[in-house]
């Protein structure tokens, strides 16, 4: 399962769930608008990989009750403390992700749905949050080391829920239909604030200093993510092949230079000024063409080969649990697979666009996963800042006639990127998905999945 959403500023987030499979084969095709004149001369493949893309991978589970079972066993001293920490962190992490995603979705859709449906969505969000926090607090561990860890997570989730609910209140329409749910949210926020004070979770200084509180919660979020984030080591492939290409290029050039010197010696005879000038010209040509020849050989050798490998390690046991091979290259329109071209549509615009292909081939040893978990969630962040620098400044002017008066409105210049995912399923079938990503100079404006 693959999902794409706007994240922060000029960043879009791509999430892939590795659903109980040992091998995952996914390709992404990013179609960059032709008016941006984007190519590998603007940003090389290596620079694209290192500046535009970044990723993390975490444990994931669809069994939301599992961390609670672990919590209950740990409270009875029947479960190792390290696994309790990981389990509780995973529960908190998935709750935080779900709450953030659900509230963001409400912000994006509240203007497009009827009031009754919007109120129903808010009631569902509230009920789910209250229930999840209630389940979390049902089993409190007894060990001092575990209770400290539990308190940090409980404190963060209480604060995060308060912040997300306050954001819902701030963005909620002011009509009478929303008054009951608004009062319910405010009452819940007040009860959570009192709960944290009662539990002595935060110092008096932190409670009155918002900057200090936000930074404390940011560190608490990192504490939650640390045990469930799979460690990864990046390895650049082809280092030896690159040396081979350099050596081969130098060897070929020297063969040419040596043959030319021998022929010149036989033609010019003894060492003269003409011979010296000819030698200087040959060595100048060698320096000019050596790098070009090396680049040609390197592209030929590297073509079709993976460029990076990620090695995955379990954060608790330190065991190697998998690896991932990655490709990234700029490809011509004619080289795009027919099914991807068909999914893209818009043949005229396609031929003007630059296309970046990213491929990931993942192999995971699910038997070495943390006990109880057989899925991982990989998140890629795509930074559109390199593209925003190519976008023209200024705004378009839009004129309209209203009641006999001409009105003028400033319109942001926006560019539409297309992202297509091609995923090979375990049964051999292919799943294609397409998203339109609308971007201006300052942010990702919208991400829309296109069906059919």
Short mmCIF file of C-alpha atoms in Angstrom, two decimals:
data_model
loop_
_atom_site.label_atom_id
_atom_site.label_comp_id
_atom_site.label_asym_id
_atom_site.label_seq_id
_atom_site.Cartn_x
_atom_site.Cartn_y
_atom_site.Cartn_z
CA UNK A 1 0.00 0.00 0.00
CA UNK A 2 1.40 3.38 -1.05
CA UNK A 3 0.11 6.82 -0.05
CA UNK A 4 1.31 10.33 -0.89
CA UNK A 5 0.46 13.50 1.03
CA UNK A 6 1.76 17.02 1.47
CA UNK A 7 3.90 17.40 4.55
CA UNK A 8 5.52 20.70 5.50
CA UNK A 9 6.33 23.61 3.21
CA UNK A 10 7.84 22.33 -0.01
CA UNK A 11 7.87 18.69 1.07
CA UNK A 12 5.66 15.78 0.07
CA UNK A 13 5.65 12.50 1.97
CA UNK A 14 5.45 9.05 0.35
CA UNK A 15 4.58 6.15 2.69
CA UNK A 16 5.04 2.49 1.75
CA UNK A 17 3.79 -0.34 3.93
CA UNK A 18 5.75 -3.58 3.62
CA UNK A 19 2.80 -5.89 4.20
CA UNK A 20 4.10 -9.22 5.47
CA UNK A 21 6.22 -9.83 2.36
CA UNK A 22 9.92 -10.57 2.23
CA UNK A 23 10.46 -8.88 -1.12
CA UNK A 24 9.10 -5.57 -2.37
CA UNK A 25 9.69 -4.16 -5.87
CA UNK A 26 8.54 -0.57 -6.38
CA UNK A 27 9.27 2.05 -9.05
CA UNK A 28 8.39 5.74 -9.01
CA UNK A 29 8.26 8.02 -12.04
CA UNK A 30 8.32 11.76 -11.35
CA UNK A 31 7.19 13.90 -14.30
CA UNK A 32 8.63 17.41 -13.97
CA UNK A 33 6.81 20.18 -15.93
CA UNK A 34 8.61 21.11 -19.14
CA UNK A 35 8.48 24.86 -18.47
CA UNK A 36 10.96 24.40 -15.59
CA UNK A 37 13.66 23.18 -18.03
CA UNK A 38 14.84 20.62 -15.48
CA UNK A 39 17.52 18.09 -16.45
CA UNK A 40 20.60 16.33 -15.15
CA UNK A 41 22.59 19.45 -16.05
CA UNK A 42 20.59 21.37 -13.42
CA UNK A 43 20.83 18.61 -10.80
CA UNK A 44 22.85 15.44 -11.27
CA UNK A 45 21.43 12.05 -10.33
CA UNK A 46 23.59 11.80 -7.22
CA UNK A 47 22.67 15.35 -6.17
CA UNK A 48 18.96 14.58 -6.72
CA UNK A 49 19.20 11.52 -4.49
CA UNK A 50 21.04 13.37 -1.72
CA UNK A 51 19.13 16.68 -1.72
CA UNK A 52 15.59 15.88 -2.90
CA UNK A 53 15.07 12.50 -1.21
CA UNK A 54 15.36 11.29 2.37
CA UNK A 55 13.77 8.30 4.08
CA UNK A 56 13.16 6.46 7.34
CA UNK A 57 11.77 2.99 8.09
CA UNK A 58 9.90 1.94 11.22
CA UNK A 59 8.14 -1.13 12.56
CA UNK A 60 4.43 -1.17 11.89
CA UNK A 61 1.46 -3.31 12.88
CA UNK A 62 -2.22 -3.46 12.08
CA UNK A 63 -2.88 -5.22 15.41
CA UNK A 64 -3.49 -2.15 17.56
CA UNK A 65 -4.23 -4.24 20.65
CA UNK A 66 -0.80 -5.90 20.65
CA UNK A 67 1.10 -3.12 22.48
CA UNK A 68 -1.63 -3.12 25.12
CA UNK A 69 -1.21 -6.85 25.64
CA UNK A 70 2.53 -6.29 26.00
CA UNK A 71 1.84 -3.51 28.48
CA UNK A 72 -0.35 -5.79 30.58
CA UNK A 73 2.25 -8.58 30.54
CA UNK A 74 5.02 -6.16 31.46
CA UNK A 75 3.01 -4.86 34.39
CA UNK A 76 2.84 -8.47 35.61
CA UNK A 77 6.60 -8.89 35.14
CA UNK A 78 6.02 -11.45 32.37
CA UNK A 79 7.55 -9.42 29.55
CA UNK A 80 11.12 -8.12 29.03
CA UNK A 81 11.45 -4.39 29.69
CA UNK A 82 13.16 -3.64 26.35
CA UNK A 83 10.31 -5.21 24.38
CA UNK A 84 7.80 -3.33 26.52
CA UNK A 85 9.48 -0.05 25.61
CA UNK A 86 9.47 -0.87 21.90
CA UNK A 87 5.85 -2.02 22.04
CA UNK A 88 4.67 1.06 23.90
CA UNK A 89 6.63 3.34 21.57
CA UNK A 90 5.10 1.67 18.53
CA UNK A 91 1.61 2.12 19.96
CA UNK A 92 2.28 5.80 20.69
CA UNK A 93 3.95 6.34 17.31
CA UNK A 94 1.06 4.89 15.33
CA UNK A 95 -1.45 6.86 17.38
CA UNK A 96 0.46 10.10 16.78
CA UNK A 97 0.68 9.42 13.02
CA UNK A 98 -3.02 8.57 12.78
CA UNK A 99 -4.09 11.61 14.78
CA UNK A 100 -1.97 13.98 12.69
CA UNK A 101 -3.09 12.45 9.41
CA UNK A 102 -6.77 12.46 10.40
CA UNK A 103 -6.76 16.09 11.52
CA UNK A 104 -4.88 17.19 8.37
CA UNK A 105 -7.44 15.38 6.25
CA UNK A 106 -10.24 17.20 8.09
CA UNK A 107 -8.61 20.57 7.36
CA UNK A 108 -8.41 19.71 3.66
CA UNK A 109 -11.99 18.45 3.31
CA UNK A 110 -14.03 20.54 5.75
CA UNK A 111 -14.88 23.10 3.08
CA UNK A 112 -16.12 20.41 0.67
CA UNK A 113 -18.47 18.44 2.91
CA UNK A 114 -21.80 19.22 4.51
CA UNK A 115 -21.93 20.35 8.14
CA UNK A 116 -23.56 17.17 9.41
CA UNK A 117 -20.82 15.02 7.84
CA UNK A 118 -18.07 17.30 9.20
CA UNK A 119 -19.54 17.11 12.71
CA UNK A 120 -19.72 13.33 12.42
CA UNK A 121 -16.03 13.22 11.44
CA UNK A 122 -15.09 15.35 14.45
CA UNK A 123 -17.10 13.15 16.80
CA UNK A 124 -15.34 10.07 15.42
CA UNK A 125 -11.89 11.66 15.87
CA UNK A 126 -12.73 12.67 19.43
CA UNK A 127 -14.14 9.29 20.42
CA UNK A 128 -11.18 7.41 18.99
CA UNK A 129 -8.63 9.64 20.72
CA UNK A 130 -10.38 9.35 24.07
CA UNK A 131 -10.62 5.56 23.76
CA UNK A 132 -6.96 5.12 22.78
CA UNK A 133 -5.74 7.25 25.68
CA UNK A 134 -8.04 5.38 28.05
CA UNK A 135 -6.62 2.03 26.93
CA UNK A 136 -3.08 3.33 27.28
CA UNK A 137 -3.71 4.39 30.89
CA UNK A 138 -5.46 1.18 31.87
CA UNK A 139 -2.20 -0.66 32.57
CA UNK A 140 0.54 1.30 34.32
CA UNK A 141 3.82 -0.59 34.90
CA UNK A 142 5.24 -0.96 38.39
CA UNK A 143 8.97 -0.91 37.74
CA UNK A 144 10.63 2.46 38.23
CA UNK A 145 12.48 2.32 34.89
CA UNK A 146 9.27 1.44 33.02
CA UNK A 147 7.05 3.94 34.83
CA UNK A 148 9.44 6.74 33.85
CA UNK A 149 9.26 5.67 30.22
CA UNK A 150 5.47 5.34 30.43
CA UNK A 151 5.13 8.83 31.96
CA UNK A 152 7.15 10.41 29.14
CA UNK A 153 4.96 8.81 26.50
CA UNK A 154 1.71 9.51 28.33
CA UNK A 155 2.77 13.14 28.77
CA UNK A 156 3.57 13.56 25.08
CA UNK A 157 0.39 11.91 23.80
CA UNK A 158 -1.74 14.01 26.16
CA UNK A 159 -0.04 17.19 24.94
CA UNK A 160 -0.20 16.16 21.26
CA UNK A 161 -3.90 15.35 21.52
CA UNK A 162 -4.52 18.71 23.16
CA UNK A 163 -2.65 20.53 20.38
CA UNK A 164 -4.43 18.70 17.58
CA UNK A 165 -7.83 19.27 19.18
CA UNK A 166 -7.10 22.98 19.64
CA UNK A 167 -6.13 23.17 15.97
CA UNK A 168 -9.47 21.57 15.10
CA UNK A 169 -11.28 24.19 17.18
CA UNK A 170 -9.30 26.99 15.52
CA UNK A 171 -10.12 25.79 11.98
CA UNK A 172 -13.69 24.76 12.71
CA UNK A 173 -16.53 26.67 11.01
CA UNK A 174 -18.31 29.05 13.41
CA UNK A 175 -21.83 27.91 12.62
CA UNK A 176 -24.23 26.70 15.33
CA UNK A 177 -24.01 23.09 14.12
CA UNK A 178 -20.43 22.86 15.40
CA UNK A 179 -21.11 24.40 18.83
CA UNK A 180 -21.67 21.09 20.74
CA UNK A 181 -18.56 19.40 19.33
CA UNK A 182 -16.53 22.56 19.92
CA UNK A 183 -17.55 22.57 23.58
CA UNK A 184 -16.75 18.85 23.81
CA UNK A 185 -13.27 19.37 22.39
CA UNK A 186 -12.57 22.31 24.71
CA UNK A 187 -13.74 20.30 27.72
CA UNK A 188 -11.45 17.43 26.75
CA UNK A 189 -8.50 19.79 26.30
CA UNK A 190 -9.09 21.28 29.76
CA UNK A 191 -9.30 17.81 31.32
CA UNK A 192 -6.01 16.74 29.69
CA UNK A 193 -4.28 19.90 30.89
CA UNK A 194 -5.50 19.23 34.44
CA UNK A 195 -4.43 15.58 34.12
CA UNK A 196 -0.84 16.54 33.26
CA UNK A 197 -0.73 18.99 36.18
CA UNK A 198 -2.10 16.34 38.53
CA UNK A 199 0.54 13.84 37.38
CA UNK A 200 3.35 16.41 37.75
CA UNK A 201 4.51 15.70 34.21
CA UNK A 202 5.93 19.18 33.54
CA UNK A 203 7.69 21.77 35.67
CA UNK A 204 6.16 25.16 36.41
CA UNK A 205 8.72 26.83 34.13
CA UNK A 206 7.82 24.59 31.21
CA UNK A 207 4.10 25.23 31.68
CA UNK A 208 4.50 29.00 31.38
CA UNK A 209 7.21 28.95 28.68
CA UNK A 210 5.71 27.70 25.41
CA UNK A 211 9.10 27.50 23.67
CA UNK A 212 10.46 25.30 26.43
CA UNK A 213 7.38 23.10 26.34
CA UNK A 214 7.48 22.62 22.56
CA UNK A 215 11.16 21.71 22.63
CA UNK A 216 10.55 19.26 25.46
CA UNK A 217 7.78 17.58 23.47
CA UNK A 218 9.96 17.47 20.38
CA UNK A 219 12.51 15.49 22.38
CA UNK A 220 9.74 13.25 23.71
CA UNK A 221 8.69 12.52 20.11
CA UNK A 222 12.25 11.48 19.31
CA UNK A 223 12.20 9.23 22.38
CA UNK A 224 9.07 7.53 21.03
CA UNK A 225 10.46 7.10 17.52
CA UNK A 226 13.92 5.85 18.54
CA UNK A 227 13.04 2.23 19.56
CA UNK A 228 10.81 1.61 16.53
CA UNK A 229 12.99 3.27 13.88
CA UNK A 230 15.01 0.65 12.03
CA UNK A 231 18.66 1.62 11.72
CA UNK A 232 19.94 1.89 8.18
CA UNK A 233 23.43 2.16 6.75
CA UNK A 234 23.81 3.71 3.30
CA UNK A 235 26.38 2.17 0.95
CA UNK A 236 27.31 3.78 -2.37
CA UNK A 237 27.73 1.05 -4.97
CA UNK A 238 30.17 1.02 -7.87
CA UNK A 239 33.22 2.57 -6.18
CA UNK A 240 35.54 -0.09 -7.65
CA UNK A 241 33.82 0.14 -11.02
CA UNK A 242 34.38 3.90 -10.96
CA UNK A 243 38.09 3.34 -10.38
CA UNK A 244 38.06 0.82 -13.23
CA UNK A 245 36.43 3.40 -15.53
CA UNK A 246 39.07 5.99 -14.60
CA UNK A 247 41.88 3.51 -15.20
CA UNK A 248 40.42 2.32 -18.51
CA UNK A 249 39.95 5.91 -19.73
CA UNK A 250 43.52 6.82 -18.79
CA UNK A 251 44.84 3.64 -20.43
CA UNK A 252 42.97 4.20 -23.70
CA UNK A 253 44.12 7.81 -23.90
CA UNK A 254 47.73 6.85 -23.20
CA UNK A 255 47.62 4.18 -25.93
CA UNK A 256 46.48 6.84 -28.39
CA UNK A 257 49.15 9.30 -27.20
CA UNK A 258 51.92 6.68 -27.36
CA UNK A 259 50.99 5.60 -30.91
CA UNK A 260 50.81 9.25 -31.98
CA UNK A 261 54.26 9.97 -30.48
CA UNK A 262 55.82 7.02 -32.29
CA UNK A 263 54.32 8.13 -35.61
CA UNK A 264 55.42 11.72 -35.09
CA UNK A 265 58.95 10.59 -34.25
CA UNK A 266 59.19 8.65 -37.49
CA UNK A 267 57.68 11.56 -39.45
CA UNK A 268 59.58 14.47 -37.87
CA UNK A 269 62.81 12.64 -37.17
CA UNK A 270 64.94 14.11 -34.38
CA UNK A 271 63.55 16.12 -31.48
CA UNK A 272 62.87 19.56 -32.86
CA UNK A 273 60.69 22.52 -31.97
CA UNK A 274 57.93 21.10 -34.21
CA UNK A 275 58.15 17.78 -32.36
CA UNK A 276 57.93 19.53 -28.97
CA UNK A 277 54.91 21.56 -30.07
CA UNK A 278 53.22 18.44 -31.40
CA UNK A 279 53.89 16.66 -28.08
CA UNK A 280 52.39 19.59 -26.17
CA UNK A 281 49.30 19.47 -28.39
CA UNK A 282 48.89 15.74 -27.79
CA UNK A 283 49.08 16.10 -24.02
CA UNK A 284 46.61 18.98 -24.16
CA UNK A 285 44.19 16.79 -26.12
CA UNK A 286 44.73 14.02 -23.57
CA UNK A 287 43.64 16.29 -20.72
CA UNK A 288 40.64 17.50 -22.69
CA UNK A 289 39.26 14.10 -23.67
CA UNK A 290 40.32 11.97 -20.71
CA UNK A 291 37.50 13.15 -18.43
CA UNK A 292 34.91 12.94 -21.21
CA UNK A 293 35.98 9.40 -22.06
CA UNK A 294 35.91 8.45 -18.37
CA UNK A 295 32.35 9.79 -18.03
CA UNK A 296 31.20 7.87 -21.13
CA UNK A 297 32.74 4.64 -19.84
CA UNK A 298 31.28 5.21 -16.34
CA UNK A 299 27.77 5.77 -17.68
CA UNK A 300 28.08 2.65 -19.85
CA UNK A 301 29.33 0.47 -16.98
CA UNK A 302 26.79 1.83 -14.49
CA UNK A 303 23.77 1.62 -16.81
CA UNK A 304 21.06 -0.58 -15.31
CA UNK A 305 23.00 -1.27 -12.11
CA UNK A 306 21.78 -0.24 -8.64
CA UNK A 307 23.56 2.84 -7.32
CA UNK A 308 22.93 2.55 -3.59
CA UNK A 309 22.31 -0.14 -1.01
CA UNK A 310 20.69 0.31 2.41
CA UNK A 311 21.40 -2.21 5.15
CA UNK A 312 18.68 -2.49 7.82
CA UNK A 313 19.39 -3.38 11.45
CA UNK A 314 16.96 -4.02 14.30
CA UNK A 315 17.35 -1.21 16.89
CA UNK A 316 16.97 -3.58 19.85
CA UNK A 317 18.77 -6.79 18.91
CA UNK A 318 21.30 -5.27 16.50
CA UNK A 319 20.57 -8.08 14.00
CA UNK A 320 20.64 -7.46 10.24
CA UNK A 321 17.00 -7.74 9.12
CA UNK A 322 17.15 -6.76 5.47
CA UNK A 323 18.58 -4.66 2.67
CA UNK A 324 17.37 -2.43 -0.14
CA UNK A 325 18.86 -1.76 -3.57
CA UNK A 326 18.07 1.63 -5.11
CA UNK A 327 18.25 3.07 -8.61
CA UNK A 328 17.77 6.67 -9.76
CA UNK A 329 18.17 7.99 -13.29
CA UNK A 330 16.78 10.45 -15.79
CA UNK A 331 15.06 8.64 -18.63
CA UNK A 332 13.77 9.68 -22.04
CA UNK A 333 10.07 9.61 -22.86
CA UNK A 334 10.51 6.68 -25.25
CA UNK A 335 12.16 4.59 -22.52
CA UNK A 336 9.17 4.83 -20.16
CA UNK A 337 7.26 1.50 -19.89
CA UNK A 338 4.03 1.52 -21.95
CA UNK A 339 1.78 0.96 -18.93
CA UNK A 340 3.30 3.98 -17.14
CA UNK A 341 2.92 6.15 -20.26
CA UNK A 342 -0.71 5.10 -20.51
CA UNK A 343 -1.28 5.95 -16.85
CA UNK A 344 0.29 9.39 -17.31
CA UNK A 345 -1.99 10.41 -20.20
CA UNK A 346 -1.65 13.86 -21.82
CA UNK A 347 0.74 12.84 -24.60
CA UNK A 348 1.66 16.38 -25.69
CA UNK A 349 2.68 17.51 -22.22
CA UNK A 350 4.47 14.21 -21.57
CA UNK A 351 6.99 14.82 -24.33
CA UNK A 352 7.93 18.20 -22.84
CA UNK A 353 8.43 16.85 -19.32
CA UNK A 354 11.61 15.60 -17.69
CA UNK A 355 11.22 12.18 -16.12
CA UNK A 356 13.09 10.90 -13.07
CA UNK A 357 12.84 7.19 -12.33
CA UNK A 358 13.40 5.83 -8.82
CA UNK A 359 13.40 2.13 -8.11
CA UNK A 360 13.62 0.27 -4.78
CA UNK A 361 14.08 -3.48 -4.45
CA UNK A 362 13.69 -4.50 -0.79
CA UNK A 363 14.45 -7.85 0.84
CA UNK A 364 13.46 -8.26 4.50
CA UNK A 365 13.96 -11.17 6.91
CA UNK A 366 10.61 -11.02 8.70
CA UNK A 367 11.65 -13.88 11.00
CA UNK A 368 14.23 -11.57 12.57
CA UNK A 369 11.73 -8.79 13.28
CA UNK A 370 10.80 -7.85 16.81
CA UNK A 371 8.45 -10.50 18.18
CA UNK A 372 4.87 -9.81 17.16
CA UNK A 373 5.64 -7.53 14.21
CA UNK A 374 5.81 -8.55 10.58
CA UNK A 375 5.41 -5.22 8.78
CA UNK A 376 7.50 -2.11 8.25
CA UNK A 377 6.54 1.39 7.14
CA UNK A 378 8.95 3.28 4.90
CA UNK A 379 8.55 7.02 4.51
CA UNK A 380 10.25 8.99 1.73
CA UNK A 381 10.28 12.77 1.91
CA UNK A 382 10.52 14.57 -1.42
CA UNK A 383 11.85 18.12 -1.17
CA UNK A 384 10.68 20.41 -3.99
CA UNK A 385 13.01 23.31 -3.14
CA UNK A 386 15.40 22.57 -6.06
CA UNK A 387 12.38 22.80 -8.39
CA UNK A 388 11.02 25.97 -6.74
CA UNK A 389 14.23 27.81 -7.63
CA UNK A 390 13.42 27.21 -11.30
CA UNK A 391 9.92 28.69 -10.99
CA UNK A 392 9.35 32.22 -12.24
CA UNK A 393 8.64 34.89 -9.66
CA UNK A 394 5.52 37.02 -9.66
CA UNK A 395 1.77 36.45 -9.83
CA UNK A 396 -0.77 36.19 -12.61
CA UNK A 397 -3.53 38.80 -12.81
CA UNK A 398 -7.13 37.61 -13.10
CA UNK A 399 -9.87 40.07 -14.08
CA UNK A 400 -13.58 39.47 -13.64
CA UNK A 401 -16.79 41.45 -14.15
CA UNK A 402 -19.03 41.64 -11.06
CA UNK A 403 -22.14 43.86 -10.91
CA UNK A 404 -20.77 46.07 -13.65
CA UNK A 405 -17.45 46.51 -11.85
CA UNK A 406 -14.11 45.03 -12.88
CA UNK A 407 -12.33 43.20 -10.09
CA UNK A 408 -8.70 42.15 -10.11
CA UNK A 409 -7.23 39.19 -8.28
CA UNK A 410 -3.63 38.01 -7.90
CA UNK A 411 -3.13 34.32 -8.66
CA UNK A 412 -0.11 32.31 -7.60
CA UNK A 413 1.87 30.67 -10.36
CA UNK A 414 1.57 26.95 -9.80
CA UNK A 415 3.17 23.95 -11.44
CA UNK A 416 1.77 20.45 -11.54
CA UNK A 417 4.04 17.45 -11.08
CA UNK A 418 2.87 13.91 -11.74
CA UNK A 419 4.08 10.97 -9.67
CA UNK A 420 3.34 7.40 -10.76
CA UNK A 421 4.07 4.37 -8.59
CA UNK A 422 4.48 0.93 -10.16
CA UNK A 423 4.46 -1.89 -7.62
CA UNK A 424 5.04 -5.55 -8.41
CA UNK A 425 2.84 -7.72 -6.18
CA UNK A 426 3.87 -11.15 -4.82
CA UNK A 427 1.42 -12.87 -7.20
CA UNK A 428 3.11 -11.25 -10.22
CA UNK A 429 0.45 -8.62 -10.90
CA UNK A 430 1.28 -4.93 -11.26
CA UNK A 431 -0.39 -2.12 -9.30
CA UNK A 432 -0.21 1.40 -10.75
CA UNK A 433 -1.07 4.57 -8.84
CA UNK A 434 -0.89 8.20 -9.92
CA UNK A 435 -0.87 11.49 -8.00
CA UNK A 436 -0.96 15.11 -9.10
CA UNK A 437 1.29 17.27 -6.92
CA UNK A 438 0.63 21.00 -7.22
CA UNK A 439 3.52 23.22 -6.14
CA UNK A 440 4.23 26.95 -6.04
CA UNK A 441 7.42 28.72 -4.97
CA UNK A 442 6.65 28.48 -1.26
CA UNK A 443 4.81 25.21 -0.61
CA UNK A 444 3.19 22.04 -1.85
CA UNK A 445 -0.34 23.31 -2.43
CA UNK A 446 -2.17 20.04 -2.99
CA UNK A 447 -1.69 16.31 -3.54
CA UNK A 448 -4.49 14.52 -5.36
CA UNK A 449 -4.62 10.84 -6.25
CA UNK A 450 -5.95 10.22 -9.75
CA UNK A 451 -7.98 7.07 -10.31
CA UNK A 452 -8.45 5.46 -13.68
#
